[in-house]
Amino acid sequence: MPNVILRAENIYKKYGNLEVLKGISFRVNQGETTVIIGPSGTGKSTLLTCINQLTPPDKGHIWLEDTEITHPDTDINLIRSSIGMVFQHFNLFTHLSVLDNVRIGLLVVKKIPMSEATKISMEKLNDVGLGDKVNAYPAELSGGQQQRVSIARALAMKPKLILFDEPTSALDPELIGEVLNVMTKLAESGMTMVVVSHEMGFARAVANDIIFMENGVIVEEGKPDKMFIQSENPRTKEFLHKITELYGGKKE
Amino acid sequence: MNFLALAWNILPKLMEGAVITIQLTIIAIIIGIIIGIPTALGRVYGNKVVYTVCSFFVEIIRGTPLLTQLFILYFGLPSVGIMLSPFTAAMFGLGINSAAYQAEYFRGAIQSIKKEQLIAAYSIGMNQMQTIRHIVLPQMFRLVIPSWSNELIYLLKYSSMAYMIQAPEIMSQGRLIASRNFRTFEVFIIVALIYLVLVSILSKILDIMENKFRIPGL
């Protein structure tokens, strides 16, 4: 039995009268990458932010290993420090240098001494290929570089799992590759990842599991080959066909 | 006596006044910061009670004239047994007045910080206090500098109202001198020039500060 890192059961979320999530359940095994795909406005991003409680779900339970995240007694800041998150718009701290963006969580949240925090941060920045940019500020970097900083920021916290919320959607096409490369390397190194993305090429090559969501429910879930080639579900087929055409994923 | 000779003659007295003016301005701006930041934070992050109290404070101060506030502190408070010296009354009056305006500048600065950064801070496990301390405040201070230089300049000039409660600042000194030598026109031209020099120095300092704290690339 693989070790389950994340388990979500029956997640419901409403914004006013709009039901965004209608009973989502899934699990993610250690070291595996789950890619969530689906049309815009189906609640994919909401589902991610439910996991680290940035938008607490109305109903349902989520566990990170043996800890129930949704339990009222759980220290949510502690949980968040062990779940990395990478955002569509990078969300870097604009007043801090690249190094400080990565280091601040270690210093402030984990209370690691400066020299140790610097060492870890430098290591992670080297991992994402930005060892020479540590003194730059976010506004001086390209989108691809900013996104790699934000991956390094997540990595530095030694997370059990990283959530990616459309990490390449805000990037110029020629910058998408550098971010996907870093993510692919991460997945290969055994990081557990949940990725909301329209990058079908990445999904197919890297995902252990693909979840197709529409209108707040999981329509279909399975291995990439099953989803891309043998899907029985007409909605999945239609969506994958359209999106593959649009984003130019791997041809069959 | 020509203009320069007159200026030379009365300058020492006026400079005594200028020192009081500068002291009043600096103390008032500091009182303003000390009260203004919590007020701004209360307006942005506070619960309903805190928000209401802070808003009430801002509205009352902004809704009444500075001179009225100074009169209440200096001429009004003695009737409830609180006697303040002209300087102390002016200091608190200007400080509290500035606090209300600064609270609004701070609030504007806080609200112009992108929410995405706060979400990122929470996502790495920072609590609200840590987020305010490490993400919000450092950016707020940078963003507020331009409106702050306005506030400092206003404050420096409005401190002349302290003359009305007999605080011995430049205007009081000028009035005193003019009442003795009857050279009202020249005396107040010189007073005006002193204000002009002080304001110029102040805005230069704030320009330098703004550049020094600028975030590269932004």
Coordinates of C-alpha atoms in Angstrom, one line a residue:
Chain A
M1 CA 0.0 0.0 0.0
P2 CA 1.4 3.4 -1.0
N3 CA 1.6 6.0 1.7
V4 CA -1.4 8.4 1.4
I5 CA -0.3 12.0 2.0
L6 CA -3.5 13.8 1.2
R7 CA -7.0 12.6 1.6
A8 CA -10.1 14.7 0.8
E9 CA -13.6 13.5 1.5
N10 CA -16.8 15.0 0.3
I11 CA -15.7 18.6 0.0
Y12 CA -18.5 21.2 -0.5
K13 CA -18.0 24.9 -1.0
K14 CA -20.5 27.6 -1.8
Y15 CA -20.0 31.3 -2.6
G16 CA -23.3 32.8 -1.8
N17 CA -25.8 30.8 -3.8
L18 CA -23.1 29.5 -6.2
E19 CA -22.1 25.9 -5.4
V20 CA -18.5 25.7 -6.5
L21 CA -17.6 22.3 -5.1
K22 CA -20.2 19.6 -4.8
G23 CA -18.7 16.7 -2.9
I24 CA -15.2 16.2 -4.0
S25 CA -13.2 13.2 -2.8
F26 CA -9.7 12.2 -3.8
R27 CA -6.4 11.0 -2.4
V28 CA -2.8 11.7 -3.3
N29 CA 0.0 9.2 -2.6
Q30 CA 3.4 10.1 -1.5
G31 CA 5.8 11.0 -4.3
E32 CA 3.0 11.2 -6.9
T33 CA 1.8 14.0 -9.0
T34 CA -1.9 14.6 -9.5
V35 CA -3.0 16.9 -12.2
I36 CA -6.4 18.5 -12.0
I37 CA -7.8 19.6 -15.4
G38 CA -11.2 21.0 -16.4
P39 CA -12.9 24.1 -17.8
S40 CA -12.5 27.5 -16.2
G41 CA -14.8 28.1 -13.3
T42 CA -15.3 24.5 -12.3
G43 CA -13.7 25.0 -8.8
K44 CA -10.3 23.6 -9.5
S45 CA -8.5 26.6 -7.8
T46 CA -11.1 26.7 -5.0
L47 CA -10.4 23.0 -4.3
L48 CA -6.6 23.8 -4.0
T49 CA -7.2 26.6 -1.6
C50 CA -9.6 24.4 0.4
I51 CA -6.7 22.0 1.0
N52 CA -4.6 24.6 2.8
Q53 CA -7.7 26.4 4.2
L54 CA -7.2 29.7 2.5
T55 CA -10.8 29.2 1.6
P56 CA -12.1 26.7 4.2
P57 CA -14.7 24.3 2.8
D58 CA -18.3 24.4 4.1
K59 CA -18.5 20.6 4.5
G60 CA -16.2 17.7 4.2
H61 CA -12.9 16.5 5.7
I62 CA -9.3 16.8 4.6
W63 CA -6.3 14.9 6.0
L64 CA -2.6 15.6 5.6
E65 CA -1.2 12.2 6.6
D66 CA -2.8 11.5 9.9
T67 CA -3.7 15.1 10.8
E68 CA -7.2 16.3 10.0
I69 CA -6.7 19.7 8.4
T70 CA -10.4 20.5 8.7
H71 CA -10.5 19.8 12.4
P72 CA -11.1 23.0 14.4
D73 CA -8.3 22.2 16.8
T74 CA -5.7 21.9 14.1
D75 CA -3.0 24.6 14.1
I76 CA -3.6 25.7 10.5
N77 CA -0.4 27.8 10.3
L78 CA 1.6 24.7 11.1
I79 CA -0.2 22.8 8.4
R80 CA 0.2 25.5 5.9
S81 CA 4.0 25.6 6.6
S82 CA 4.1 22.0 5.4
I83 CA 2.0 22.5 2.3
G84 CA 3.7 24.6 -0.3
M85 CA 1.7 26.6 -2.7
V86 CA 2.6 28.1 -6.1
F87 CA 0.3 30.7 -7.5
Q88 CA -0.8 31.7 -11.0
H89 CA 0.5 35.2 -10.5
F90 CA 3.6 34.1 -8.5
N91 CA 2.6 36.3 -5.4
L92 CA 6.1 37.2 -4.5
F93 CA 6.8 39.7 -1.8
T94 CA 7.7 42.7 -3.9
H95 CA 9.7 44.5 -1.2
L96 CA 12.0 41.6 -0.6
S97 CA 15.0 40.4 -2.6
V98 CA 14.8 36.9 -4.2
L99 CA 16.8 35.5 -1.4
D100 CA 14.6 37.1 1.3
N101 CA 11.5 35.9 -0.5
V102 CA 12.7 32.3 -0.1
R103 CA 14.2 32.9 3.4
I104 CA 11.5 34.7 5.1
G105 CA 9.3 31.7 5.8
L106 CA 12.3 29.9 7.4
L107 CA 13.1 32.8 9.6
V108 CA 9.7 34.0 10.6
V109 CA 7.6 30.8 10.6
K110 CA 10.2 28.0 11.2
K111 CA 12.4 30.3 13.3
I112 CA 15.5 28.8 11.8
P113 CA 18.8 30.7 12.5
M114 CA 19.9 33.1 9.7
S115 CA 23.0 31.2 8.5
E116 CA 21.1 27.9 8.2
A117 CA 18.1 29.6 6.6
T118 CA 20.4 31.3 4.1
K119 CA 22.1 28.0 3.3
I120 CA 18.7 26.2 2.6
S121 CA 17.4 29.1 0.5
M122 CA 20.6 29.3 -1.6
E123 CA 20.4 25.6 -2.2
K124 CA 16.7 25.8 -3.4
L125 CA 17.4 28.8 -5.5
N126 CA 20.3 26.9 -7.2
D127 CA 17.9 24.0 -7.7
V128 CA 15.6 26.2 -9.7
G129 CA 18.5 27.7 -11.6
L130 CA 18.4 31.1 -10.0
G131 CA 21.6 31.0 -7.9
D132 CA 22.8 34.2 -9.7
K133 CA 19.7 36.2 -9.1
V134 CA 19.6 36.1 -5.3
N135 CA 20.0 39.8 -4.8
A136 CA 17.5 40.9 -7.5
Y137 CA 14.0 42.0 -6.7
P138 CA 10.9 40.4 -8.1
A139 CA 10.1 43.3 -10.3
E140 CA 13.4 43.0 -12.0
L141 CA 12.8 39.4 -13.1
S142 CA 10.9 37.8 -15.9
G143 CA 7.6 35.9 -15.2
G144 CA 9.3 32.6 -15.6
Q145 CA 12.1 33.6 -13.1
Q146 CA 9.5 34.9 -10.7
Q147 CA 7.6 31.7 -10.8
R148 CA 10.8 29.7 -10.2
V149 CA 11.5 31.9 -7.1
S150 CA 8.0 31.1 -5.8
I151 CA 8.7 27.4 -6.3
A152 CA 12.0 27.8 -4.4
R153 CA 10.0 29.6 -1.7
A154 CA 7.7 26.7 -1.4
L155 CA 10.5 24.1 -1.5
A156 CA 12.5 25.8 1.2
M157 CA 9.8 25.1 3.8
K158 CA 10.4 21.3 3.2
P159 CA 6.8 20.7 2.4
K160 CA 5.1 17.3 2.4
L161 CA 3.2 18.4 -0.7
I162 CA 3.1 21.3 -3.1
L163 CA -0.1 22.8 -4.6
F164 CA 0.3 24.4 -8.0
D165 CA -2.5 26.7 -9.1
E166 CA -2.2 27.2 -12.8
P167 CA 1.5 27.9 -12.5
T168 CA 2.1 28.7 -16.2
S169 CA -1.2 30.4 -17.1
A170 CA 0.2 33.9 -16.6
L171 CA 3.4 33.3 -18.4
D172 CA 4.5 34.3 -21.9
P173 CA 4.6 31.2 -24.1
E174 CA 8.4 31.2 -24.3
L175 CA 8.8 31.2 -20.5
I176 CA 6.5 28.3 -19.8
G177 CA 9.1 25.7 -20.6
E178 CA 11.6 26.8 -17.9
V179 CA 8.9 26.5 -15.2
L180 CA 7.6 23.1 -16.5
N181 CA 11.1 21.8 -16.5
V182 CA 11.6 22.7 -12.9
M183 CA 8.3 21.1 -12.1
T184 CA 9.1 17.9 -14.0
K185 CA 12.4 17.7 -12.2
L186 CA 10.6 18.1 -8.9
A187 CA 8.1 15.4 -9.7
E188 CA 11.0 13.0 -10.7
S189 CA 12.8 13.8 -7.4
G190 CA 9.8 12.4 -5.6
M191 CA 8.0 15.5 -4.5
T192 CA 4.2 15.0 -3.9
M193 CA 2.4 17.5 -6.1
V194 CA -1.2 18.6 -6.9
V195 CA -1.2 20.6 -10.0
V196 CA -4.1 22.6 -11.6
S197 CA -3.0 23.1 -15.2
H198 CA -4.0 23.3 -18.8
E199 CA -0.5 22.0 -19.8
M200 CA -1.6 18.7 -21.3
G201 CA 1.9 17.8 -22.4
F202 CA 3.1 18.1 -18.8
A203 CA 0.0 16.3 -17.5
R204 CA 0.5 13.4 -19.8
A205 CA 4.2 13.1 -19.3
V206 CA 4.5 13.7 -15.5
A207 CA 1.1 12.9 -13.8
N208 CA 0.6 9.7 -12.0
D209 CA -3.1 10.6 -11.8
I210 CA -5.3 12.9 -13.7
I211 CA -8.6 14.3 -12.3
F212 CA -11.1 15.8 -14.7
M213 CA -13.4 18.3 -12.9
E214 CA -16.4 20.0 -14.2
N215 CA -19.2 22.0 -12.5
G216 CA -17.8 21.2 -9.0
V217 CA -17.7 17.4 -9.4
I218 CA -15.0 15.0 -10.5
V219 CA -16.2 13.6 -13.8
E220 CA -13.4 11.1 -14.3
E221 CA -10.1 10.2 -12.7
G222 CA -7.4 7.9 -13.9
K223 CA -3.9 7.3 -15.2
P224 CA -2.8 9.6 -18.1
D225 CA -3.0 6.9 -20.7
K226 CA -6.4 5.9 -19.7
M227 CA -7.7 9.5 -19.7
F228 CA -6.1 10.6 -22.9
I229 CA -6.5 7.5 -25.0
Q230 CA -9.2 5.2 -23.6
S231 CA -11.6 7.7 -21.9
E232 CA -15.2 6.5 -22.1
N233 CA -16.6 9.7 -20.8
P234 CA -17.9 11.9 -23.7
R235 CA -17.2 15.1 -21.6
T236 CA -13.6 14.1 -20.9
K237 CA -13.0 13.3 -24.5
E238 CA -14.5 16.5 -25.7
F239 CA -12.5 18.6 -23.2
L240 CA -9.2 16.9 -23.9
H241 CA -9.7 17.2 -27.6
K242 CA -10.4 20.9 -27.4
I243 CA -7.6 21.7 -25.0
T244 CA -5.1 19.6 -26.8
E245 CA -5.8 21.5 -30.0
L246 CA -5.6 24.8 -28.2
Y247 CA -2.5 24.3 -26.2
G248 CA -0.7 21.9 -28.5
G249 CA 0.0 19.1 -26.1
K250 CA 1.5 15.7 -27.2
K251 CA 0.1 14.5 -30.4
E252 CA -1.2 10.9 -30.6
Chain B
M1 CA 17.0 100.6 8.7
N2 CA 17.0 98.7 5.5
F3 CA 15.5 95.3 5.0
L4 CA 18.7 93.3 5.4
A5 CA 19.7 95.1 8.6
L6 CA 16.2 94.6 9.9
A7 CA 16.3 90.9 9.0
W8 CA 19.7 90.5 10.7
N9 CA 18.4 92.2 13.8
I10 CA 15.2 90.1 14.3
L11 CA 16.5 86.8 13.0
P12 CA 17.8 85.5 16.3
K13 CA 14.3 86.0 17.9
L14 CA 12.6 84.4 14.9
M15 CA 15.0 81.5 14.9
E16 CA 14.0 80.8 18.5
G17 CA 10.5 80.6 17.2
A18 CA 11.6 78.4 14.3
V19 CA 13.1 75.9 16.8
I20 CA 9.8 75.7 18.6
T21 CA 8.1 75.3 15.2
I22 CA 10.4 72.4 14.3
Q23 CA 10.0 70.8 17.6
L24 CA 6.2 71.0 17.4
T25 CA 6.2 69.5 13.9
I26 CA 8.5 66.6 14.7
I27 CA 6.7 65.7 18.0
A28 CA 3.3 66.1 16.3
I29 CA 4.3 63.8 13.4
I30 CA 5.6 61.2 15.8
I31 CA 2.4 61.3 17.9
G32 CA 0.6 61.1 14.6
I33 CA 2.5 58.0 13.6
I34 CA 2.0 56.3 17.0
I35 CA -1.7 56.8 16.9
G36 CA -2.1 56.7 13.2
I37 CA -0.7 53.2 12.5
P38 CA -2.9 51.3 15.0
T39 CA -5.9 53.4 13.8
A40 CA -5.2 52.4 10.2
L41 CA -4.7 48.8 11.1
G42 CA -7.9 48.9 13.1
R43 CA -9.8 50.3 10.1
V44 CA -8.4 47.6 7.8
Y45 CA -8.1 44.5 10.0
G46 CA -10.2 45.3 13.1
N47 CA -13.5 43.7 14.0
K48 CA -16.6 45.7 14.0
V49 CA -16.0 47.4 17.3
V50 CA -12.4 48.3 16.6
Y51 CA -13.3 49.5 13.1
T52 CA -16.1 51.7 14.5
V53 CA -14.0 53.2 17.2
C54 CA -11.1 54.0 14.8
S55 CA -13.4 55.4 12.1
F56 CA -15.2 57.5 14.7
F57 CA -11.9 59.0 15.8
V58 CA -10.8 59.8 12.2
E59 CA -14.2 61.3 11.3
I60 CA -14.4 63.5 14.4
I61 CA -10.9 64.9 14.0
R62 CA -11.2 65.4 10.2
G63 CA -14.6 66.9 10.6
T64 CA -13.6 69.7 13.0
P65 CA -11.2 72.6 12.5
L66 CA -7.7 72.3 13.9
L67 CA -8.1 75.7 15.6
T68 CA -11.2 74.5 17.4
Q69 CA -9.3 71.4 18.6
L70 CA -6.5 73.6 19.9
F71 CA -8.9 75.8 21.7
I72 CA -10.6 72.9 23.3
L73 CA -7.3 71.5 24.5
Y74 CA -5.9 74.8 25.8
F75 CA -8.9 76.9 26.8
G76 CA -11.4 74.1 27.3
L77 CA -9.6 71.5 29.3
P78 CA -8.8 73.8 32.3
S79 CA -12.5 73.8 33.1
V80 CA -12.3 70.1 33.8
G81 CA -9.1 70.6 35.8
I82 CA -6.5 69.8 33.1
M83 CA -4.1 72.6 32.6
L84 CA -1.7 72.3 29.6
S85 CA 1.1 74.6 28.7
P86 CA 0.7 76.3 25.3
F87 CA 3.5 74.1 24.0
T88 CA 2.0 70.8 25.3
A89 CA -1.5 71.7 24.1
A90 CA -0.1 72.6 20.7
M91 CA 1.9 69.4 20.6
F92 CA -1.0 67.2 21.4
G93 CA -3.5 69.2 19.3
L94 CA -1.3 69.0 16.2
G95 CA -0.3 65.4 16.9
I96 CA -3.9 64.1 17.3
N97 CA -5.0 66.1 14.3
S98 CA -2.2 64.6 12.2
A99 CA -2.9 61.1 13.5
A100 CA -6.4 61.2 11.8
Y101 CA -4.9 62.2 8.5
Q102 CA -2.0 59.9 8.7
A103 CA -4.3 57.0 9.6
E104 CA -6.0 57.6 6.3
Y105 CA -2.7 57.7 4.4
F106 CA -1.6 54.5 6.1
R107 CA -4.9 52.9 5.3
G108 CA -4.6 53.8 1.7
A109 CA -1.1 52.4 1.6
I110 CA -2.1 49.2 3.3
Q111 CA -5.0 48.7 1.0
S112 CA -2.9 49.2 -2.1
I113 CA -0.6 46.3 -1.2
K114 CA -1.7 43.4 -3.4
K115 CA -3.8 40.9 -1.6
E116 CA -1.9 38.1 -3.4
Q117 CA 1.1 38.8 -1.2
L118 CA -0.9 38.3 1.9
I119 CA -2.3 35.1 0.6
A120 CA 1.3 34.0 -0.2
A121 CA 2.3 34.9 3.4
Y122 CA -0.5 32.9 4.9
S123 CA 0.3 30.0 2.6
I124 CA 3.8 29.6 4.0
G125 CA 2.3 29.5 7.5
M126 CA 2.6 33.1 8.7
N127 CA -0.1 34.2 11.1
Q128 CA -1.8 37.6 10.8
M129 CA 0.6 39.4 13.1
Q130 CA 3.6 38.0 11.3
T131 CA 2.1 39.0 8.0
I132 CA 1.4 42.5 9.1
R133 CA 4.9 42.9 10.7
H134 CA 6.9 41.4 7.8
I135 CA 4.8 42.0 4.7
V136 CA 2.4 44.8 5.2
L137 CA 4.2 47.4 7.4
P138 CA 7.5 47.5 5.4
Q139 CA 5.6 48.1 2.2
M140 CA 3.2 50.5 3.9
F141 CA 6.0 52.8 5.0
R142 CA 7.4 53.0 1.5
L143 CA 4.1 53.6 -0.1
V144 CA 3.1 56.3 2.3
I145 CA 6.2 58.5 1.9
P146 CA 4.7 60.7 -0.9
S147 CA 1.5 61.5 1.1
W148 CA 3.6 61.8 4.2
S149 CA 5.7 64.6 2.7
N150 CA 2.5 66.5 2.1
E151 CA 1.4 65.8 5.7
L152 CA 4.7 67.0 7.1
I153 CA 4.6 70.2 5.0
Y154 CA 1.0 70.9 6.1
L155 CA 1.9 70.2 9.7
L156 CA 4.9 72.5 9.6
K157 CA 2.7 75.3 8.3
Y158 CA -0.4 74.6 10.4
S159 CA 1.8 74.7 13.5
S160 CA 1.5 78.4 13.0
M161 CA -2.0 78.1 14.5
A162 CA -0.3 77.3 17.8
Y163 CA 0.2 81.1 17.8
M164 CA -3.5 81.4 18.7
I165 CA -2.9 79.6 22.0
Q166 CA 0.3 81.5 22.7
A167 CA 2.9 78.8 21.9
P168 CA 6.1 80.8 21.2
E169 CA 6.6 79.6 17.6
I170 CA 7.7 81.7 14.6
M171 CA 4.4 83.4 14.1
S172 CA 4.2 84.4 17.8
Q173 CA 7.7 85.8 17.6
G174 CA 6.9 87.7 14.4
R175 CA 3.8 89.2 15.9
L176 CA 5.7 90.2 19.0
I177 CA 8.5 91.9 17.0
A178 CA 6.0 93.6 14.7
S179 CA 4.1 95.0 17.6
R180 CA 7.2 96.7 18.8
N181 CA 8.8 98.0 15.6
F182 CA 5.7 98.4 13.5
R183 CA 7.5 97.0 10.5
T184 CA 4.7 94.4 10.0
F185 CA 5.2 94.0 6.3
E186 CA 8.9 93.2 6.4
V187 CA 8.7 91.1 9.5
F188 CA 6.1 88.8 8.0
I189 CA 7.9 88.6 4.7
I190 CA 10.9 87.3 6.7
V191 CA 8.7 84.9 8.6
A192 CA 7.3 83.6 5.3
L193 CA 10.8 83.2 4.0
I194 CA 11.8 81.1 7.0
Y195 CA 8.8 78.8 6.5
L196 CA 9.7 78.5 2.8
V197 CA 13.3 77.5 3.6
L198 CA 12.1 75.0 6.2
V199 CA 9.5 73.5 3.8
S200 CA 12.2 73.2 1.1
I201 CA 14.6 71.4 3.4
L202 CA 11.9 69.1 4.5
S203 CA 10.7 68.1 1.0
K204 CA 14.3 67.6 0.0
I205 CA 14.8 65.2 2.9
L206 CA 11.7 63.3 2.0
D207 CA 12.7 63.1 -1.6
I208 CA 16.0 61.5 -0.6
M209 CA 14.1 59.1 1.7
E210 CA 11.8 58.1 -1.1
N211 CA 14.7 57.3 -3.4
K212 CA 16.6 55.5 -0.7
F213 CA 13.7 53.2 0.1
R214 CA 12.6 52.6 -3.4
I215 CA 12.2 49.0 -4.3
P216 CA 14.4 48.1 -7.3
G217 CA 12.4 47.4 -10.5
L218 CA 9.2 49.0 -9.2

